[in-house]
Every structure is written in structure tokens, then in C-alpha cells.
Amino acid sequence: MCGIVGYVGEKQARDVVIEGLRRLEYRGYDSAGIAVIDGGSIASDKKAGKLANLEKAIADDPLPPSTIGLGHTRWATHGAPNDVNAHPHLGQQRRVALVHNGIIENFAALRDELERNGHELLSETDTEIAAHLVEAELDRGGDLTSAMQVVCRRLEGAFTLVAIDAQDPSRVVAARRNSPLVVGIGEGENFLGSDVAAFIEYTREALELGQDQVVTITRDDVQVTDFDGKPAAGKRYHVDWDLSAAEKDGYDWFMRKEIFEQPRAVADALLGRHTEAGLLQLDEVRISDDELRDIDRVIIVACGTSNYAGMVAKYAIEHWTRIPCEVELSHEFRYRDPILTRNTLVVAISQSGETADTLMAIRHARGQKARVLAICNTNGSTIPRESDAVIYTHAGPEIGVASTKGFLTQMIACYLLGLYLAQVRGTKFGDEIASVVRELDKVPAHIQTMLDDSERVYDLAKTLRDAKSVLFLGRHAGFPVALEGALKLKELAYIHAEGFAAGELKHGPIALIEQDLPVFCVVPPRGRDQLHDKMISAIQEIRARGARTIVLAEDGDDTVTPYADVLIPLPQVPTLLQPLVAVIPLQLFACELATAMGHDVDQPRNLAKSVTVE
Ligand code: F6R
């Protein structure tokens, strides 16, 4: 939530900052702002609405040339998304400009204190108090780095702060606690960003920062300390993707591009994770085989789409390993005082690696001595850094706010984990594991088949443009697919959509069925006779009550034909792997319907890509 950019070097700061904000806009798009240092004073501009509004404002009234600056794209927490509440915020004498991502929890007390001392605060934000505090600290002597350290020691909550001091055009200073920040290391220039997309155009060398650290960048140097000023070290890494991955590449939306990247993303997620003979090798699982054998319970924590990946994982993990597996929303987890021991494996699934709810869940789990394994897409992010082990999903940057390739590769990582546990614990024979691995290797080609058939789904979307409500039904591993189909439609098309386990219909939801209500039905493969047949009965029941059925069923499954108003064939895969193919038409459908309705697919209203506040 919120995108932050900082720059010092030789280029025009306004260009670097605006370009960085464009690449980070998916993190928040309520308002945007920029500040640069111009001959001992701060020049800044900020505008409510999308970045385009700010760009227009600075095209009409250009900012002065400067080689140092910062910028922000906002997802509002404190105060409405208007011009005044937009960042940057300035100190009382306009000496300091500061941007912030997160929530300062003790801001009310600090605001009272500032007002008692004669400060005039212009906005409703928690951020402005940090700008005033840093400036007040500078007035007491010292430099921006030490002022930032002092102020951070007083702040509670989650924050990434980036600041500049009009009287010191050599440095940009930033700090982080519980919110993301990375440094981009260039030649004669350095960068700060909420993630590497902010500076990927200029450098792929990055520095990951730890918790409670302050970083000072100048043209030629990067210095890291803790909040007490003691020297600290960041972790350097090379970003393994480049600018092309952060561009739309001819697609209308990042989301559509990311849907079509899924065959490659899934192949990359599988790459190097098994031998030719199908023996799993997950080098990043830094928990010993002995410890994995002692695991007596798995708890998956995640939010939103990632939680649905966890629901799919539960079916696979319990089936392959016979270890009880629960799936829980991260934000519910720690508040129910869960029973955890050192033999509990907590699996945190997070595309961004920054979701505050999931981060707090794993901190709680580690505090109770459970082992934590992260499944994550973002190198250098906080959740894997604070976990005992990590399986990276290797999907490449996901920029569309609605998760697509992130979801598929999370499921792949979960399957790999389940098979690895089965291998280590001997709950499946080697040839059984190898046979699942062979099926997984075929998935990229299956997804491609689904994508090649996208016109069928696009035509369907055209016919459902005026739908007021859409339901999704599934059973077993198809149930989380139904939930995911509904979530995609809600967040992109803003229409009422709900996913149900088909068996639950008769316990209430069937009352919603009325003439022509569109219902997507994910039918399990025929191999699982009982499940398959029960799903067919459910389809018959809703059709008898007037529903318009859109049936996703295995190619060649003629039993469904009489009950399908629209039939979408799925490649033949084992039941447990069916979510990997069944979700593709649901992603395409939501993307296409939202496009037809004229919505911004990449930046749906009220949302932000990475939810860094609880
Ligand atoms: C929906 C979506 C969200 C995320 C959720 C968790 O399309 O993207 O529901 O899945 O906010 O985010 P991560 O995986 O980054 O923890």
C-alpha cells in the first residue's frame, strides 16, 4: 500500500521520480505527489486522483531542475484522498519534505504535543506529524540521518518514511519498520523504492533492509544504521528480472499480460525443483528432514487469493502426507490464541511478502516456537526474511492488482511442498510422487490450451455484461476455484459474486437461484466418481430452478452436456491439480467483463496491490 520513490544522482529527479511512481502506482492510486530540492528550498506538487493528474499539473507548472527528490502514490488510511492529504508533507518551515507508507499508531498523542508547541498541521494525516517532528529535530542540530533516527524511536506502528532536507541537497534518508523499502544501487546515483520496480529501469542491484533500520543515500554511498545510529548491514542482491517484465508488452492490461504469462510462470516455478526421475529437491527449505518428519500439524495462513491457494493445498497436503492441515485467514489467526508447538509447520502464503496481516501471523507463530515456511513471489520482502524457510514462486513481477500468475505459482509451490513432505516422511512411494510430478510438468501446456481458447470466454463475457449477480460452485479442490472466480469478478467488475461449495447449496444458497442467474460450475474429473456425480446433481438442481449454467468440465465428459447452457472444456488432469486449469477461464472472464464495463482492470477501485496495514 502506497508507493514510495527516492532519488539522488545526476539525472533530473522529477523524471526519475515520476517514472518510479508510474511503476509503483499499482500499490495505491488515490493521490500522488513529488518534492525536489531547489536552491535551498523545497519545490513540491501533489494531486488527488491518479498519477496522471499530478503529471498534468507539473506539465502545466514545471518543477525546477534538481538531482534529488522523492515521490509518493497513496492508498489513503488517515484522511480522505484529497490534495491536502496527499504526500509529500512538509515541516513547519517547509525545510523537510517527507513521504510515508504505513500507519503511525501513536499519531494522536504526537499531534497534540506538536500543536501544544505551536505547530500548525494542515492535513488529517499521520504522516504530517513525522515531517514536523523530523524538522523540529533538525532545528536542534544534527543532520537528517540523526533526526530520522531520533524520530523513529518515538513512532509506533508500521512505517516506511523517506525524507529530504532543503538545506542538504546531498542526501535522501529513509527508515523502515514493518513496511517495505529497498535501495537501488547505481553508479553515481542511488534510489529508494517500495519495491525494485521503482528503479528497475536504471539498476538491477538492490539492497534489502532489515527491520528498524535507517538508510542514507548520497550519489556515491549507502549507509545503513539501526534506530540508535549503530551501523547495520543490508543484504545485497541482484534482481533477476528486467524492465520488460514491468511493461505491458502490447497488452491492454498488466492483468491480461500476466494471465497469458502463466504457462511460463508455472514452468519457472517447477524449474529445478525435481530430478528427471521425479525426486523432489527443494534446496530453499532450510528445515531439516528430521524436523520435517516431526511435524504433526500444518497451518496455512494467508489472505484473499493466497488463502484460496492454501485451501487447494490442504486437499493435496492431507491426501499425500496424512498430516492434518488447516487453512486460516492471517488476520483471524493470532487473535484466537492458536495452539502451536515446535512440531507445527506454519506455511505463510503471500505473493508480495509484505501483507501486514500475514506478517503478524508468522511473528506470532514464531513467538510460539512453531516453524514457519513462506511461499512468496517477492525476493527480499519481509515475510520470507522473517521465516525459517522459503519457497519462492518465481512468477516474475505481478503488477495487476488482481492476482493471477501469483495464484497459480503459489499452488505449484504448495504441491511441491506437499510432495516433498510425502517424500521425506515416506507417505507416498517414489513412483507415486514421480507420477504427480509428471502431471505437473504437463500443466504449462494445458494452460496454454486454455489460453488458446480465450475467445470462447470473451464471447461469454459479452453476453453477461448486464448481469447483476453471478454465482460460482465447486466441490473439493474446485471449491476454492469457485471462491477465486467470485473474488476476481467482485474486485474487477464490481458486481455481486459468490462462491459456494456445491454441497452447501441446499443448506441455503439455493434460495438465490432465479431465472437466468448465471452460475459457473466447476465439475471434478470423472475419475472421482462420487464427487463428479454429486456435482452433476447440483447442476441439475439449479438448472431446474432457472439458472443459466456455465459448466467447466473435463474435455470429453459427455455426461454434463445436457445440463450446460455453456460448456467450457478443461484439459484432463488429476482432481487435485484441476484448479490450475479451471481457474484460467474465470480469470479471463473477469478481466474481459471488467474491460467491457469500462473499468480500470489493473487498478480496481478502493484496492491496492500490497496490503501493508493491518
Ligand atoms: C486478489 C488479491 C488479494 C491478495 C491478498 C494477499 O486478487 O490479489 O486477495 O491475494 O491481498 O496478498 P499477498 O499474496 O501479497 O499476501
XYZ file of C-alpha atoms in Angstrom, residues 20-392:
373
model
C 9.213 5.287 -10.499
C 5.745 6.308 -9.328
C 4.259 5.080 -12.597
C 5.749 1.653 -11.927
C 4.566 1.678 -8.319
C 1.115 3.095 -8.962
C -0.418 -0.364 -8.545
C 0.405 -0.050 -4.833
C -2.054 2.806 -4.356
C -3.681 5.331 -6.622
C -5.771 7.713 -4.507
C -3.339 10.604 -4.951
C 0.277 11.269 -5.879
C 2.955 13.810 -5.070
C 6.580 14.785 -5.605
C 9.179 17.040 -3.984
C 12.637 18.145 -5.110
C 15.272 20.434 -3.591
C 15.769 23.673 -5.448
C 18.478 26.059 -4.229
C 17.860 25.655 -0.508
C 14.099 25.251 -0.635
C 11.596 22.511 -1.310
C 9.568 22.584 -4.508
C 6.651 20.185 -4.430
C 3.350 19.358 -6.024
C 0.628 16.863 -5.143
C -2.754 15.992 -6.558
C -5.712 13.819 -5.644
C -6.550 11.014 -8.059
C -4.292 9.010 -10.305
C -0.719 9.874 -11.154
C -1.901 11.336 -14.462
C -3.391 14.293 -12.524
C -0.020 15.061 -10.972
C 1.736 14.670 -14.310
C -0.670 17.153 -15.866
C -0.120 19.613 -13.014
C 3.650 19.535 -13.399
C 3.396 19.735 -17.173
C 1.364 22.965 -16.728
C 3.627 24.307 -13.998
C 7.003 22.530 -14.197
C 9.076 21.731 -11.138
C 12.583 23.267 -11.148
C 15.528 21.135 -12.293
C 17.038 19.157 -9.432
C 19.007 15.963 -8.974
C 17.452 14.983 -5.644
C 13.845 14.226 -4.875
C 11.154 11.914 -3.618
C 7.621 10.917 -4.534
C 4.583 9.038 -3.323
C 1.478 7.359 -4.661
C -1.131 6.912 -1.961
C -3.695 4.440 -0.672
C -5.499 6.515 1.923
C -5.570 5.456 5.570
C -5.800 8.709 7.614
C -7.865 11.344 5.865
C -9.712 11.488 2.567
C -7.793 11.194 -0.689
C -7.646 14.927 -1.480
C -4.836 17.310 -2.458
C -4.107 18.361 1.135
C -3.779 14.836 2.499
C -1.641 13.702 -0.445
C 2.079 13.259 0.253
C 4.730 14.687 0.464
C 4.075 16.541 3.691
C 6.270 19.428 4.715
C 7.584 20.549 8.083
C 6.527 23.798 9.730
C 9.189 25.871 7.898
C 8.943 23.841 4.681
C 12.525 22.680 5.268
C 11.696 18.961 5.272
C 9.583 17.042 2.758
C 8.536 13.570 3.806
C 6.515 10.650 2.422
C 5.182 7.674 4.339
C 3.709 4.219 3.873
C 2.029 2.587 6.868
C 0.168 3.750 9.954
C 1.708 5.677 12.855
C -0.343 4.370 15.734
C 0.593 6.973 18.363
C -0.038 9.858 16.000
C -2.862 11.416 18.046
C -0.602 11.940 21.078
C 2.230 13.243 18.912
C -0.137 15.578 17.083
C -1.373 17.018 20.410
C 2.206 17.567 21.505
C 3.106 19.355 18.261
C 0.027 21.554 18.406
C 0.773 22.450 22.030
C 4.211 23.549 20.814
C 2.709 25.855 18.214
C 2.906 23.655 15.118
C 0.211 24.213 12.555
C -0.802 20.975 10.893
C -2.593 21.304 7.594
C -3.739 17.768 6.844
C -5.624 14.963 8.597
C -2.759 12.517 8.051
C -0.485 10.757 10.499
C 2.371 11.446 8.085
C 2.470 15.183 8.552
C 3.419 14.816 12.206
C 6.530 12.862 11.150
C 7.546 15.697 8.787
C 7.144 18.216 11.611
C 8.996 16.062 14.102
C 11.942 15.475 11.765
C 12.190 19.187 11.012
C 11.974 20.093 14.694
C 14.776 17.642 15.362
C 16.922 19.188 12.601
C 16.419 22.580 14.225
C 18.023 21.174 17.368
C 21.207 20.458 15.350
C 22.448 17.280 13.711
C 21.714 16.092 10.224
C 18.759 14.454 8.520
C 20.055 10.965 9.320
C 20.263 11.559 13.060
C 16.948 13.443 13.054
C 15.283 10.466 11.379
C 16.790 8.070 13.934
C 15.503 10.150 16.846
C 12.010 10.455 15.389
C 11.743 6.756 14.521
C 12.446 5.868 18.136
C 9.293 7.807 19.059
C 6.976 6.322 16.459
C 4.772 3.289 16.993
C 3.150 1.214 14.280
C 4.215 0.475 10.736
C 6.097 2.915 8.597
C 8.415 3.477 5.734
C 9.498 7.102 5.756
C 11.570 8.902 3.138
C 12.695 12.491 3.683
C 14.768 15.275 2.179
C 16.153 18.403 3.859
C 16.170 21.592 1.761
C 19.447 22.619 3.406
C 21.257 19.401 2.499
C 20.906 18.520 -1.193
C 23.371 15.634 -0.883
C 21.238 13.012 0.865
C 17.892 11.259 0.969
C 17.149 9.497 4.245
C 14.670 6.686 4.763
C 13.577 4.394 7.572
C 11.520 1.265 7.811
C 9.564 -0.677 10.400
C 7.060 -3.312 9.249
C 6.661 -1.666 5.829
C 8.682 -2.342 2.687
C 11.700 -0.414 1.408
C 14.565 -1.378 -0.903
C 17.624 0.517 -2.050
C 18.642 0.547 -5.713
C 22.393 0.814 -6.121
C 23.539 2.700 -9.216
C 26.746 4.324 -10.495
C 26.922 7.904 -9.271
C 23.284 7.654 -8.249
C 21.196 5.733 -5.752
C 17.500 5.024 -5.408
C 14.873 4.140 -2.836
C 11.648 2.339 -3.627
C 8.832 0.401 -2.040
C 9.915 -2.309 -4.420
C 12.518 -2.730 -7.120
C 10.078 -1.818 -9.917
C 10.673 1.810 -8.860
C 14.213 1.765 -10.248
C 14.481 -1.368 -12.422
C 14.978 0.833 -15.477
C 18.275 2.107 -14.053
C 19.757 -0.670 -11.950
C 19.172 -4.316 -11.028
C 21.477 -4.159 -7.979
C 19.443 -3.873 -4.816
C 19.915 -3.770 -1.072
C 17.357 -5.354 1.197
C 16.884 -3.560 4.513
C 16.157 -5.161 7.853
C 13.554 -4.229 10.421
C 14.022 -0.908 12.274
C 16.743 0.455 10.049
C 17.576 3.900 8.727
C 19.305 4.275 5.368
C 21.061 7.341 3.988
C 21.721 7.515 0.275
C 24.034 10.009 -1.416
C 25.247 9.890 -5.020
C 28.115 7.565 -4.183
C 27.252 5.941 -0.916
C 24.654 3.980 1.012
C 24.858 3.889 4.822
C 22.583 1.755 6.978
C 22.101 2.096 10.747
C 19.592 0.971 13.314
C 17.293 3.482 15.026
C 20.000 4.111 17.647
C 22.527 5.085 14.984
C 24.615 1.928 15.258
C 25.963 0.759 11.880
C 23.942 -2.061 10.352
C 24.209 -4.032 7.134
C 21.650 -4.526 4.397
C 21.636 -7.634 2.214
C 22.703 -7.066 -1.384
C 21.060 -8.962 -4.224
C 20.698 -8.936 -7.970
C 17.175 -8.591 -9.374
C 16.605 -11.463 -11.784
C 14.038 -9.725 -13.984
C 14.324 -6.609 -16.095
C 12.329 -3.658 -17.365
C 10.428 -5.664 -19.987
C 8.796 -7.670 -17.172
C 7.439 -4.411 -15.742
C 5.865 -3.266 -19.023
C 2.584 -4.194 -20.682
C 4.232 -5.563 -23.786
C 1.361 -4.752 -26.147
C -1.422 -5.990 -23.833
C -4.178 -3.594 -22.767
C -3.741 -4.539 -19.117
C -0.966 -5.938 -16.941
C -3.535 -8.423 -15.703
C -4.154 -9.815 -19.179
C -0.421 -9.988 -19.814
C 0.038 -11.832 -16.524
C -2.753 -14.296 -17.337
C -1.047 -15.083 -20.632
C 2.345 -15.409 -18.913
C 1.076 -18.292 -16.796
C 2.468 -21.180 -18.861
C 5.933 -19.665 -18.456
C 5.380 -18.720 -14.813
C 4.295 -22.255 -13.890
C 7.238 -23.759 -15.798
C 9.607 -21.428 -13.913
C 8.007 -22.351 -10.591
C 8.719 -26.018 -11.333
C 12.186 -25.451 -12.772
C 14.990 -27.163 -10.889
C 12.646 -28.442 -8.192
C 12.805 -32.127 -9.164
C 15.176 -34.566 -10.814
C 14.359 -36.302 -14.079
C 13.281 -39.294 -12.053
C 10.763 -37.131 -10.168
C 12.695 -36.835 -6.903
C 11.842 -33.521 -5.234
C 14.745 -31.195 -4.371
C 13.650 -28.066 -2.544
C 17.002 -26.589 -1.574
C 15.430 -23.482 -0.062
C 13.504 -25.481 2.571
C 16.056 -24.906 5.282
C 14.214 -27.093 7.786
C 15.983 -30.433 8.209
C 14.377 -33.694 7.083
C 14.346 -34.871 10.705
C 12.434 -31.776 11.739
C 10.005 -32.239 8.856
C 9.412 -35.819 9.972
C 8.464 -34.495 13.417
C 5.832 -32.113 12.030
C 2.430 -33.194 13.312
C 0.286 -30.355 12.023
C 0.353 -27.867 9.176
C -1.388 -24.496 9.446
C -1.552 -22.337 6.347
C -2.017 -18.593 6.891
C -2.787 -16.222 4.028
C -5.307 -13.643 2.818
C -7.532 -13.309 -0.241
C -6.444 -15.214 -3.308
C -3.390 -16.562 -1.477
C -5.749 -18.058 1.091
C -7.565 -19.869 -1.716
C -4.218 -21.292 -2.866
C -3.883 -22.508 0.721
C -7.313 -24.146 0.555
C -6.232 -26.058 -2.543
C -3.029 -27.016 -0.737
C -4.970 -28.508 2.171
C -6.560 -31.134 -0.084
C -3.167 -32.095 -1.527
C -1.124 -31.975 1.675
C -3.555 -34.062 3.716
C -4.015 -36.561 0.906
C -0.310 -37.040 0.224
C 1.139 -36.725 3.726
C -1.708 -37.643 6.097
C -0.669 -34.663 8.252
C -3.668 -32.635 9.465
C -3.669 -29.308 7.650
C -5.743 -26.237 8.480
C -6.087 -23.073 6.454
C -6.692 -19.813 8.198
C -7.097 -16.165 7.287
C -3.979 -14.450 8.616
C -5.948 -11.681 10.303
C -8.028 -14.147 12.310
C -5.131 -16.382 13.289
C -3.352 -14.809 16.221
C -6.487 -13.405 17.820
C -7.914 -16.834 18.554
C -4.808 -17.827 20.507
C -3.991 -20.846 18.318
C -2.328 -23.910 19.807
C 1.160 -24.123 18.323
C 4.180 -26.218 19.186
C 7.630 -26.680 17.698
C 6.138 -29.527 15.665
C 3.633 -27.227 13.968
C 4.595 -26.104 10.486
C 3.042 -22.741 9.700
C 3.016 -22.054 5.970
C 2.585 -18.365 5.094
C 1.497 -17.755 1.517
C 1.994 -14.242 0.195
C 2.669 -13.011 -3.315
C 4.003 -9.665 -2.127
C 5.706 -10.934 1.004
C 4.543 -7.710 2.676
C 0.928 -8.361 3.703
C 0.807 -6.991 7.243
C -1.798 -9.495 8.466
C 0.295 -12.439 7.310
C 3.476 -10.911 8.689
C 1.889 -10.518 12.119
C 0.587 -14.090 11.940
C 4.065 -15.520 11.353
C 5.572 -13.376 14.075
C 3.002 -14.802 16.440
C 3.734 -18.332 15.236
C 7.479 -17.940 15.677
C 6.915 -16.479 19.103
C 5.168 -19.744 19.991
C 8.133 -21.752 18.607
C 6.323 -23.059 15.531
C 8.393 -23.399 12.357
C 7.464 -21.029 9.597
C 7.829 -21.627 5.891
C 6.973 -18.823 3.462
C 5.669 -19.286 -0.061
C 6.402 -15.970 -1.683
C 6.972 -14.277 -5.029
C 8.960 -11.252 -3.960
C 12.627 -11.632 -3.335
C 13.894 -9.645 -0.386
C 10.465 -8.998 1.097
C 9.731 -9.126 4.805
C 7.730 -12.364 5.159
C 10.406 -14.695 3.715
C 13.073 -12.771 5.602
C 11.297 -13.457 8.886
C 10.554 -17.121 8.123
C 12.635 -20.235 8.805
C 12.436 -21.297 5.182
C 11.051 -20.073 1.886
C 9.857 -21.473 -1.411
C 9.951 -18.670 -3.979
